[in-house]
GROMACS .gro file of C-alpha atoms in nm:
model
  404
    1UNK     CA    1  12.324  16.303   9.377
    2UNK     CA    2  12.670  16.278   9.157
    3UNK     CA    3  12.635  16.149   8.841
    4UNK     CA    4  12.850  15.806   8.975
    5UNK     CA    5  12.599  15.707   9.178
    6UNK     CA    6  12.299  15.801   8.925
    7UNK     CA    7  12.528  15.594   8.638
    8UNK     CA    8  12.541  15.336   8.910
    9UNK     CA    9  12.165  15.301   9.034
   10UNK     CA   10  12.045  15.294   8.601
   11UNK     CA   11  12.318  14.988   8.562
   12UNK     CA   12  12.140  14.857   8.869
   13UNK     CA   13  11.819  14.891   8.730
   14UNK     CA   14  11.912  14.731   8.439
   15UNK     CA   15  12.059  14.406   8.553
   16UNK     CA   16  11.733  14.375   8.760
   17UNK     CA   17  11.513  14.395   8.447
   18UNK     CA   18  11.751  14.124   8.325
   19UNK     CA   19  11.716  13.854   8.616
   20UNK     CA   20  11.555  13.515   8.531
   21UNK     CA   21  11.180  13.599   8.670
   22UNK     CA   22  11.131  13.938   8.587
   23UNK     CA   23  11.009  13.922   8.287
   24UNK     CA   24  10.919  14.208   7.995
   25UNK     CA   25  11.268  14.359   8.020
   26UNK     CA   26  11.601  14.217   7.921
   27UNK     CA   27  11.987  14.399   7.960
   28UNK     CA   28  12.118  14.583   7.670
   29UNK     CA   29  12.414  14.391   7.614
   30UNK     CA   30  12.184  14.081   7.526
   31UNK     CA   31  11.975  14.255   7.305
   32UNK     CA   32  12.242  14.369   7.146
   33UNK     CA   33  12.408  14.009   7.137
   34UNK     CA   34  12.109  13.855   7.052
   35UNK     CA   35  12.132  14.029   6.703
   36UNK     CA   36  12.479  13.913   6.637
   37UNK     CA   37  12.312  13.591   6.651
   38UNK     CA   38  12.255  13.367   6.336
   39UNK     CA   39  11.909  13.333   6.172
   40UNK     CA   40  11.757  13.009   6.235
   41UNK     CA   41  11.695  12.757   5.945
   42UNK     CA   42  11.349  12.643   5.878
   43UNK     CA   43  11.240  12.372   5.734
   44UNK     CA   44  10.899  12.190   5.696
   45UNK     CA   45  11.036  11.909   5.906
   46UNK     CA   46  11.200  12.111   6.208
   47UNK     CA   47  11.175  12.456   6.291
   48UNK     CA   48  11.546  12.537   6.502
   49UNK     CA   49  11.378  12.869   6.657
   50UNK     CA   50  11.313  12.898   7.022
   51UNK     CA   51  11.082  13.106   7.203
   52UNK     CA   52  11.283  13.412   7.388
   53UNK     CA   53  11.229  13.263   7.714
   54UNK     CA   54  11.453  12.965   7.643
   55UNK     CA   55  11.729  13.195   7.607
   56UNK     CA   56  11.990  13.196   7.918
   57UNK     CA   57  12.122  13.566   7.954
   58UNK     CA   58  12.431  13.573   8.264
   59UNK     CA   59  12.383  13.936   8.450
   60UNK     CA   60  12.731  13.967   8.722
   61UNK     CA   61  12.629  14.320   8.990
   62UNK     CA   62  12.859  14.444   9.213
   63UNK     CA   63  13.105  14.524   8.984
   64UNK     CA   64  13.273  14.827   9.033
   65UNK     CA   65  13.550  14.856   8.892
   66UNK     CA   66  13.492  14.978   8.546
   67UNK     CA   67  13.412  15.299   8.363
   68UNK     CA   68  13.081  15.340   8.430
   69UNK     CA   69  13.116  15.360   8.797
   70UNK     CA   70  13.404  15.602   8.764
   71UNK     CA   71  13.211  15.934   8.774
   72UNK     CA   72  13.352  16.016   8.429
   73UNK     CA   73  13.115  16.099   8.132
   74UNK     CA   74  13.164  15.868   7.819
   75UNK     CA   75  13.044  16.039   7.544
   76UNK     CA   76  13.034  15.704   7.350
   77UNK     CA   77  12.665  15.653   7.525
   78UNK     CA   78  12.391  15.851   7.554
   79UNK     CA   79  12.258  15.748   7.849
   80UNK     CA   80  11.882  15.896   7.809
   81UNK     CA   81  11.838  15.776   7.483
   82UNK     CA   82  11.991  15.377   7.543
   83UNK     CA   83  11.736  15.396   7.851
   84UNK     CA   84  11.480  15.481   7.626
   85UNK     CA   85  11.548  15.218   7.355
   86UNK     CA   86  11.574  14.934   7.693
   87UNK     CA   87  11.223  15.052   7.777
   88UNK     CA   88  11.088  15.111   7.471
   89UNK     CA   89  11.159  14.836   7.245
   90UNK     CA   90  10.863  14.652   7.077
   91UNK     CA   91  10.962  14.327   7.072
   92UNK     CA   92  11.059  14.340   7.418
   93UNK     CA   93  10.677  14.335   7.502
   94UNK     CA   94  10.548  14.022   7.311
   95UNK     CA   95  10.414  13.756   7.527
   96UNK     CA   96  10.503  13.402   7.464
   97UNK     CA   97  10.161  13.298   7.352
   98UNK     CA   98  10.224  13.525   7.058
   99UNK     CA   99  10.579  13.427   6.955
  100UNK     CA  100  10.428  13.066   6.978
  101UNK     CA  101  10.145  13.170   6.713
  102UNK     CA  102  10.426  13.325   6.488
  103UNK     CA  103  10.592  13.011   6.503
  104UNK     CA  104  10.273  12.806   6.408
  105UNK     CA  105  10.215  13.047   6.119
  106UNK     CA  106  10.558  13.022   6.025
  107UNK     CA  107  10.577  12.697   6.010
  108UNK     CA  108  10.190  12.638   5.842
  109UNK     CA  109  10.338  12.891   5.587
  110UNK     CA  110  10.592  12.665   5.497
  111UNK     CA  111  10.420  12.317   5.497
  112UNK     CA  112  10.189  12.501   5.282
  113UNK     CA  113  10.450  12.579   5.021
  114UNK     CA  114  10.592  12.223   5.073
  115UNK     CA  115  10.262  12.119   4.950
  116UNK     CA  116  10.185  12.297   4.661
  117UNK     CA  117  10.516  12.225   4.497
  118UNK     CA  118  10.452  11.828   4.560
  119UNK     CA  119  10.139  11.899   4.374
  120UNK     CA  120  10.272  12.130   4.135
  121UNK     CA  121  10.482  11.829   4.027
  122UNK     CA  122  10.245  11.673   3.857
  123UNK     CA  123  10.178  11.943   3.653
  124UNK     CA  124  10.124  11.885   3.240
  125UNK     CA  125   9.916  11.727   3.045
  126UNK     CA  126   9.766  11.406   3.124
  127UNK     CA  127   9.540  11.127   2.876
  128UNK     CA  128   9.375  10.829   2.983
  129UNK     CA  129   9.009  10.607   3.022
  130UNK     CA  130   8.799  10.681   3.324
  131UNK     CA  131   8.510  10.393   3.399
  132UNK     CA  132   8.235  10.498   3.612
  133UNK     CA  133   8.041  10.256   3.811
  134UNK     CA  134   7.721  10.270   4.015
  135UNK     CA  135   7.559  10.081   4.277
  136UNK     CA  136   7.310   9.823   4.129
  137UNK     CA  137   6.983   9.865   4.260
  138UNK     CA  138   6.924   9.441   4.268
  139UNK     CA  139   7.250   9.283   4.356
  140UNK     CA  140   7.400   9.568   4.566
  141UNK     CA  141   7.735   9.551   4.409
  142UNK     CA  142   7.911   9.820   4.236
  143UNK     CA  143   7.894   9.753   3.884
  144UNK     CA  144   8.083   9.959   3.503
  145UNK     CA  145   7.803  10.138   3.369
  146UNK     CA  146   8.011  10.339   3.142
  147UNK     CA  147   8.382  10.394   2.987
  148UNK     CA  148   8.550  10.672   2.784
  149UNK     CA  149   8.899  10.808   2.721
  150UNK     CA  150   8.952  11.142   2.908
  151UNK     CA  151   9.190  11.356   2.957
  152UNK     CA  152   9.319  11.662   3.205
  153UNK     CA  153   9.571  11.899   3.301
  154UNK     CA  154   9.752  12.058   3.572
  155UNK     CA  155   9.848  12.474   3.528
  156UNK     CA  156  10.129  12.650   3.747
  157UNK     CA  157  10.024  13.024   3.737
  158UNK     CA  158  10.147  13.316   3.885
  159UNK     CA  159  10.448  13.515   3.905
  160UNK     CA  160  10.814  13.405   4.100
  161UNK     CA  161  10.684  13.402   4.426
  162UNK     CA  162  10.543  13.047   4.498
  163UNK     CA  163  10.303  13.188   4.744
  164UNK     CA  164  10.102  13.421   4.479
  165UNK     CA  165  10.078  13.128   4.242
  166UNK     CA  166   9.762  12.907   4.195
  167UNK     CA  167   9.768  12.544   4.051
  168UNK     CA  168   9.470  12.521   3.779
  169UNK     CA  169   9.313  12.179   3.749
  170UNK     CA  170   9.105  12.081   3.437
  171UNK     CA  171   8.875  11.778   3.437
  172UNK     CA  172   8.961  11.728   3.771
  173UNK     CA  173   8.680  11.578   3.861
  174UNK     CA  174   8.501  11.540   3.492
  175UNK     CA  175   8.463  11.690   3.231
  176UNK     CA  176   8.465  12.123   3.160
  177UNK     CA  177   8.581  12.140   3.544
  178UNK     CA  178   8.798  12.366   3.607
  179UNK     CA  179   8.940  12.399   4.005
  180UNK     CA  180   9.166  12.647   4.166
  181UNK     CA  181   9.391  12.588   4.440
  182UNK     CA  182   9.618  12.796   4.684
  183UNK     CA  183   9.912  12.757   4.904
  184UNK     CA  184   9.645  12.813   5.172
  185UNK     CA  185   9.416  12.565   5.007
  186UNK     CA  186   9.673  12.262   5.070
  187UNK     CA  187   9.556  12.194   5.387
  188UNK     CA  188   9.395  11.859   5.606
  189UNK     CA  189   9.144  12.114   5.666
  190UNK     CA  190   9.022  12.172   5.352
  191UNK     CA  191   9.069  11.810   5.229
  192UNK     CA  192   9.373  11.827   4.996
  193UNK     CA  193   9.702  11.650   5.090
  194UNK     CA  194  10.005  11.493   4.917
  195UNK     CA  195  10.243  11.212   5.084
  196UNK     CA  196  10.468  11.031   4.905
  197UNK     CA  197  10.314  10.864   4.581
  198UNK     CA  198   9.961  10.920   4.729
  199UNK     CA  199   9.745  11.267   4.700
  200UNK     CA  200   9.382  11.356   4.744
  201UNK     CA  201   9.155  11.648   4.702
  202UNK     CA  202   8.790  11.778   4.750
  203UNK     CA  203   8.536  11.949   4.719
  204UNK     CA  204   8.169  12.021   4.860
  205UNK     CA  205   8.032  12.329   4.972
  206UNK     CA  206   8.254  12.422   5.281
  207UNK     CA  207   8.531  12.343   5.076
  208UNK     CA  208   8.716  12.707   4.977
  209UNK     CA  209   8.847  12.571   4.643
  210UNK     CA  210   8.743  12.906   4.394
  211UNK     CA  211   8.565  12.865   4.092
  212UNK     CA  212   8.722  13.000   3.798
  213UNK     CA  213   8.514  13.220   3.524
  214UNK     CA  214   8.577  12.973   3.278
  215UNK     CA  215   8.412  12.674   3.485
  216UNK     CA  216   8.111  12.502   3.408
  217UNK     CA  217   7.791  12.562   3.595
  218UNK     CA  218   7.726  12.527   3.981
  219UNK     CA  219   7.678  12.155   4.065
  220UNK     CA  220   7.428  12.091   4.248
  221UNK     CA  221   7.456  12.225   4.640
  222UNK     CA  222   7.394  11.882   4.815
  223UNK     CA  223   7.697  11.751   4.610
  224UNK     CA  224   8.034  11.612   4.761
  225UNK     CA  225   8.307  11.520   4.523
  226UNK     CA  226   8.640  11.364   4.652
  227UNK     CA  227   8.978  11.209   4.493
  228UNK     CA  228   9.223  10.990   4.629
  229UNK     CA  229   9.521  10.883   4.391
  230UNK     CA  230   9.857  10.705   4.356
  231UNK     CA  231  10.082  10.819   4.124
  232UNK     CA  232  10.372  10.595   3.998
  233UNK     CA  233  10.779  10.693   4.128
  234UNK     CA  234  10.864  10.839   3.790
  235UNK     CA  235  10.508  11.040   3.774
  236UNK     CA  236  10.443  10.933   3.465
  237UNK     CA  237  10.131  10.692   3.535
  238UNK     CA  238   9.841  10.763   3.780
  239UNK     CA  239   9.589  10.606   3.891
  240UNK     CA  240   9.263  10.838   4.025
  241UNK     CA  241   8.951  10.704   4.240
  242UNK     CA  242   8.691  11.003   4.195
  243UNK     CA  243   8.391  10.943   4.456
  244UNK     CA  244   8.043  11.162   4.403
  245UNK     CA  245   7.833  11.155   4.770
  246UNK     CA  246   7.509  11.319   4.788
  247UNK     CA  247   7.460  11.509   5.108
  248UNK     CA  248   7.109  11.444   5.284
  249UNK     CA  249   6.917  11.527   5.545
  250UNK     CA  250   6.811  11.281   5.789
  251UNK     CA  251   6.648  11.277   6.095
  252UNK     CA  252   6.945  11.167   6.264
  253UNK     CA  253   7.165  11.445   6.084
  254UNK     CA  254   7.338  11.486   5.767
  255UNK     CA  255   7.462  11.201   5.588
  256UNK     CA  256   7.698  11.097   5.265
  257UNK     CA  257   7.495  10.850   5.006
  258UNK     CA  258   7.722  10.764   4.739
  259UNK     CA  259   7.577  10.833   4.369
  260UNK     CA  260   7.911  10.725   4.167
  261UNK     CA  261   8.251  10.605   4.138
  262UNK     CA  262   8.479  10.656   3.891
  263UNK     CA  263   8.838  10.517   3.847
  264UNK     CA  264   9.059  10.700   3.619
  265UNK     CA  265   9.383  10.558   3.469
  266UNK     CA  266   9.615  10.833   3.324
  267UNK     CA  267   9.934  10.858   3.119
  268UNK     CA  268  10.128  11.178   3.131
  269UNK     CA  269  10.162  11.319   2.759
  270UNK     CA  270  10.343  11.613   2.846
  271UNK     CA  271  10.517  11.807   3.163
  272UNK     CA  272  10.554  12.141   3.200
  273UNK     CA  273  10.876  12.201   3.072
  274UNK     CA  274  10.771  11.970   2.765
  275UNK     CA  275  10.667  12.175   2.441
  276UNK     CA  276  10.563  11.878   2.275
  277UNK     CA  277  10.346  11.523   2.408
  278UNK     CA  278  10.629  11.303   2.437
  279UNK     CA  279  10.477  11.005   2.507
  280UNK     CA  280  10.088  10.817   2.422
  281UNK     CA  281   9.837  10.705   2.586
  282UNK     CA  282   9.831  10.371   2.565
  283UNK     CA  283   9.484  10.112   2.665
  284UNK     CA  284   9.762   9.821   2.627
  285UNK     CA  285   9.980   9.931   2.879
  286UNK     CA  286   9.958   9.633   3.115
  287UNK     CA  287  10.062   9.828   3.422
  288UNK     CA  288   9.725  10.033   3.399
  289UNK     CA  289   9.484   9.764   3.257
  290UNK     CA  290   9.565   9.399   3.140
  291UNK     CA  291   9.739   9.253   3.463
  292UNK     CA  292   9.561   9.030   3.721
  293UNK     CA  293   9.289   9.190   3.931
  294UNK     CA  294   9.344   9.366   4.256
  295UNK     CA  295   9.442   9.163   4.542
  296UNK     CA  296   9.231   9.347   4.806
  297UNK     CA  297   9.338   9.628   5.091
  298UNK     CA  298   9.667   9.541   5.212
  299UNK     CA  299   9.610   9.698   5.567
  300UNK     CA  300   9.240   9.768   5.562
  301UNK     CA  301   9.136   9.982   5.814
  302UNK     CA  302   8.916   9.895   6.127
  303UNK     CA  303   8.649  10.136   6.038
  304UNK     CA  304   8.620   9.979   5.684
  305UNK     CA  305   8.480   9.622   5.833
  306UNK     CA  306   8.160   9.779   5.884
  307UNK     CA  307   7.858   9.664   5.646
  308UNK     CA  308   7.820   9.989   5.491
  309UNK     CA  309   8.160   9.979   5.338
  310UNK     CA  310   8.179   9.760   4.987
  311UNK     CA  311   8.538   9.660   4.821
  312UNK     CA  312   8.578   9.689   4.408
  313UNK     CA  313   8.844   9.471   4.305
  314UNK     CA  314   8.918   9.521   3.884
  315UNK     CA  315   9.207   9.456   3.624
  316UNK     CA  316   9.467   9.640   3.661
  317UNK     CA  317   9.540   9.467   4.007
  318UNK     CA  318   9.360   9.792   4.143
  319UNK     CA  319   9.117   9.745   4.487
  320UNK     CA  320   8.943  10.021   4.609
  321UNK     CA  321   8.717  10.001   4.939
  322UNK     CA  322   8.493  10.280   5.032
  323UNK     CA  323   8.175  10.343   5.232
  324UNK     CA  324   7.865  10.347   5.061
  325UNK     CA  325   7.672  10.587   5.343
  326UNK     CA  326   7.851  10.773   5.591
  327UNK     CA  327   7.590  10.926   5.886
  328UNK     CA  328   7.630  11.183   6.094
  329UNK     CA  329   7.525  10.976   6.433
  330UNK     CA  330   7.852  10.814   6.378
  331UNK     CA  331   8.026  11.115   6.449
  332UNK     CA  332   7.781  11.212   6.730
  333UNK     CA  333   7.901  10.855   6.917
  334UNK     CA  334   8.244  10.979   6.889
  335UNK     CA  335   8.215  11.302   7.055
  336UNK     CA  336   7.976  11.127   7.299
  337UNK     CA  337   8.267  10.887   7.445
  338UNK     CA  338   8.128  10.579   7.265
  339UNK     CA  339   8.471  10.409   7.338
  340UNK     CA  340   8.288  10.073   7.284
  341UNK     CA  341   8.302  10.140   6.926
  342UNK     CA  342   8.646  10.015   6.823
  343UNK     CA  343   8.604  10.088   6.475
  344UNK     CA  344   8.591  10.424   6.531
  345UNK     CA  345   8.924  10.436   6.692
  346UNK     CA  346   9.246  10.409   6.577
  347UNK     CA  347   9.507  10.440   6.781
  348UNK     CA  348   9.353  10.709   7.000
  349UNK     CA  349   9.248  10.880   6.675
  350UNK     CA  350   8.857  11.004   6.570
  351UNK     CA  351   8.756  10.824   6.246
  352UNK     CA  352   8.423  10.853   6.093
  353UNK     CA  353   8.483  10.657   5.792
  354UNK     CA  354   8.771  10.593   5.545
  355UNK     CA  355   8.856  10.552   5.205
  356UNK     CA  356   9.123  10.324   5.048
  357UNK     CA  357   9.331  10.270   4.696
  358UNK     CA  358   9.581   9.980   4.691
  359UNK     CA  359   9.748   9.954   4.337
  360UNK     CA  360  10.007   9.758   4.257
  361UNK     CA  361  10.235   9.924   3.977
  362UNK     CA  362  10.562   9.738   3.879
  363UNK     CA  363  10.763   9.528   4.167
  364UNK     CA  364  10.575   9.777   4.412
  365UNK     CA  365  10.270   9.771   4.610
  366UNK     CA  366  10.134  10.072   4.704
  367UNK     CA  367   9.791  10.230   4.919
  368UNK     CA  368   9.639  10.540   5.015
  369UNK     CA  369   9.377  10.596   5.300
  370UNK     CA  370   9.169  10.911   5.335
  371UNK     CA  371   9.047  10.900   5.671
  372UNK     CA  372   8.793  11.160   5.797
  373UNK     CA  373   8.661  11.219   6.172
  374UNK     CA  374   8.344  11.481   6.033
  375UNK     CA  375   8.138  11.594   5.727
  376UNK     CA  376   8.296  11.902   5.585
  377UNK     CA  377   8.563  11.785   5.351
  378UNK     CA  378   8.828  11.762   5.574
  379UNK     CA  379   9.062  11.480   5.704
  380UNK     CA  380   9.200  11.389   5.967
  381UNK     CA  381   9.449  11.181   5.796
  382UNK     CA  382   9.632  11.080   5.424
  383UNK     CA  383   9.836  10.775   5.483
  384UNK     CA  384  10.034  10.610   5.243
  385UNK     CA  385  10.185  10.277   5.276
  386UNK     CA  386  10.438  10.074   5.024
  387UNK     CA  387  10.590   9.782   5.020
  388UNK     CA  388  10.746   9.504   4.767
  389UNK     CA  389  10.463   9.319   4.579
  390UNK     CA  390  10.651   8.960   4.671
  391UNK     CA  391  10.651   9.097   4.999
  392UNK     CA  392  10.312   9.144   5.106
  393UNK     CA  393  10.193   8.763   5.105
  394UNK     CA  394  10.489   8.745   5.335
  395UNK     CA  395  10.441   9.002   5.553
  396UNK     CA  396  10.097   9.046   5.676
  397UNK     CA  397   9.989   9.362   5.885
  398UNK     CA  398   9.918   9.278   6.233
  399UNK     CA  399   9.586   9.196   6.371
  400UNK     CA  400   9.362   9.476   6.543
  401UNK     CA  401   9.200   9.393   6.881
  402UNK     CA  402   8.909   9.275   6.742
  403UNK     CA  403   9.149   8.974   6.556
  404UNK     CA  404   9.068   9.116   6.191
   0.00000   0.00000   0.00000
């Protein structure tokens, strides 16, 4: 056989491998294209890269008019080897269920970055008075059983690479803490999310926040400690609603009994680029303290209605409503289909209980709901809503099915 019609059967070959339908192989001439191409953008809102299938390669056969069916050698190609590198190339042989899960880990890279650095922002050193309340054992409210000034801090450490740096948290949930957290750790998963002015964190024992040398001794195993704040625009105030469940055994399954509550209003002193406190903590500040009480959940959630759920309204114009038990049967209704239970659906969504912080701080209104669909620290949800103080009388949140 002549070495025209050899030349001619391989560029055969080739476009074959190229068709739309036969997949694993693609022409040289788009592989080669394909890296003249720009590198896509990615963001943590869109992600411009397409899987390889999406790509429209154009193969014309029956061409013969051109070099390579001449008969002449070109010593520009080597044919054995380019037939080699066609057959032989790695990423030629990735299935699209794996450049999918590159894309998912690309893009949970980067929404993990995104949310360190809108936590690393409030980073510096922060002063303030935390009041802790408990439930009272005869009138079944929530009632101050102690006050104290506090203080705590936010750390940035690590080198230049954002990904190899860890945010250190002191007092983060009392006093001598000390809490470690991760790119990786800055997940719905493990409980810890920032939206807007509204953040929250966790931790319990699934939670896979480390515990630094320096920290104080083991709490106790049953324990489950969670945050959900609203910091102010300029990030200079804060307010922090710290909530201490004990974990228990039932016969129905596992359940959250809340022990404490504590609300924590803090002042930052100093940033991280400040060498010196540049501003005071202040108990007169009437943004924090001395206004009018809160005015109640703006848009309170369906699950919160139930009778296990109390509301703590104090000055400040701060409300906070939160579930005083959560059980685990709850969750077990779910996953059984209890679709009579409109509580525990919202908009199509799993929710197990909730817990919300509405603060009003200047001419704004603002609130923060944790929702959660199980008991492991996780959520299934932060959601933050704002809107003008004069505005919310005005503008009331639509009514649920139920006509709450």
């Amino acid at each position: 056989m002549g070495n025209s019609s050899l030349l001619g059967i391989l560029r055969l070959v080739i476009g074959l491998c190229g068709l739309p339908g036969v997949s694993g192989f693609r022409p040289l001439h788009a592989r080669l294209s394909a890296a003249r191409r720009p590198k896509p953008s990615l963001s943590p809102q869109t992600d411009e890269r397409r899987p390889r299938g999406a790509r429209r390669d154009v193969i014309v056969l029956g061409q013969t008019d051109d070099e390579w069916s001449s008969g002449e050698e070109d010593d520009r190609f080597d044919v054995p080897e380019m037939a080699n590198s066609l057959f032989q190339e790695p990423e030629l042989f990735v299935s699209d269920e794996e450049i999918l899960e590159k894309m998912r880990e690309s893009r949970q890279t980067t929404n993990d970055m995104w949310q360190f650095l809108l936590f690393a922002e409030m980073a510096g050193d922060w002063e303030g008075l935390t009041q802790e309340y408990r439930l009272s054992s005869t009138s079944g409210e929530l009632e101050l059983v102690e006050e104290e000034e506090t203080s705590s801090s936010l750390r940035v450490e690590g080198g230049t690479d954002p990904s190899s740096s860890r945010l250190i948290f002191r007092n983060l949930f009392g006093a001598n803490q000390v809490e470690e957290l991760s790119p990786t750790d800055c997940r719905p998963q493990k409980g810890k999310q920032i939206v807007g002015t509204a953040f929250t964190l966790c931790t319990c024992p699934t939670s896979s926040s480390e515990r630094r040398p320096d920290g104080p001794e083991e709490r106790p195993p049953q324990s489950h400690l969670c945050e959900v704040g609203i910091r102010s625009k300029d990030n200079k105030k804060r307010i922090r609603v710290i909530l201490d469940y004990e974990q228990k055994e039932e016969e129905s399954g596992p359940s959250w009994e809340l022990r404490s509550l504590k609300v924590v209003r803090e002042v930052r002193v100093r940033s991280a680029n400040e060498t010196e406190a540049s501003r005071t903590f202040n108990r007169m500040d009437t943004d924090l303290f001395w206004t009018q009480p809160g005015k109640g959940i703006y848009d309170l959630p369906p699950v919160s209605s139930q009778p296990e759920y109390r509301t703590l309204s104090v000055m400040g114009r701060l409300t906070v409503c939160l579930p005083l038990k959560v059980g685990v049967s709850w969750e077990k209704q779910l996953r059984q289909g209890a679709t009579d239970q409109v509580p525990f659906r919202e908009g199509g969504t799993k929710v197990v209980g909730a817990i919300s912080v509405d603060w009003t701080i200047g001419k704004m209104r603002y609130q923060a709901d944790r929702k959660f669909d199980r008991l492991d620290g996780s959520i299934s949800s932060l959601e933050e809503t704002e809107i003008l103080g004069e505005d919310a009388d005005v503008y009331v949140p639509p009514l649920d099915e139920r006509g709450q």
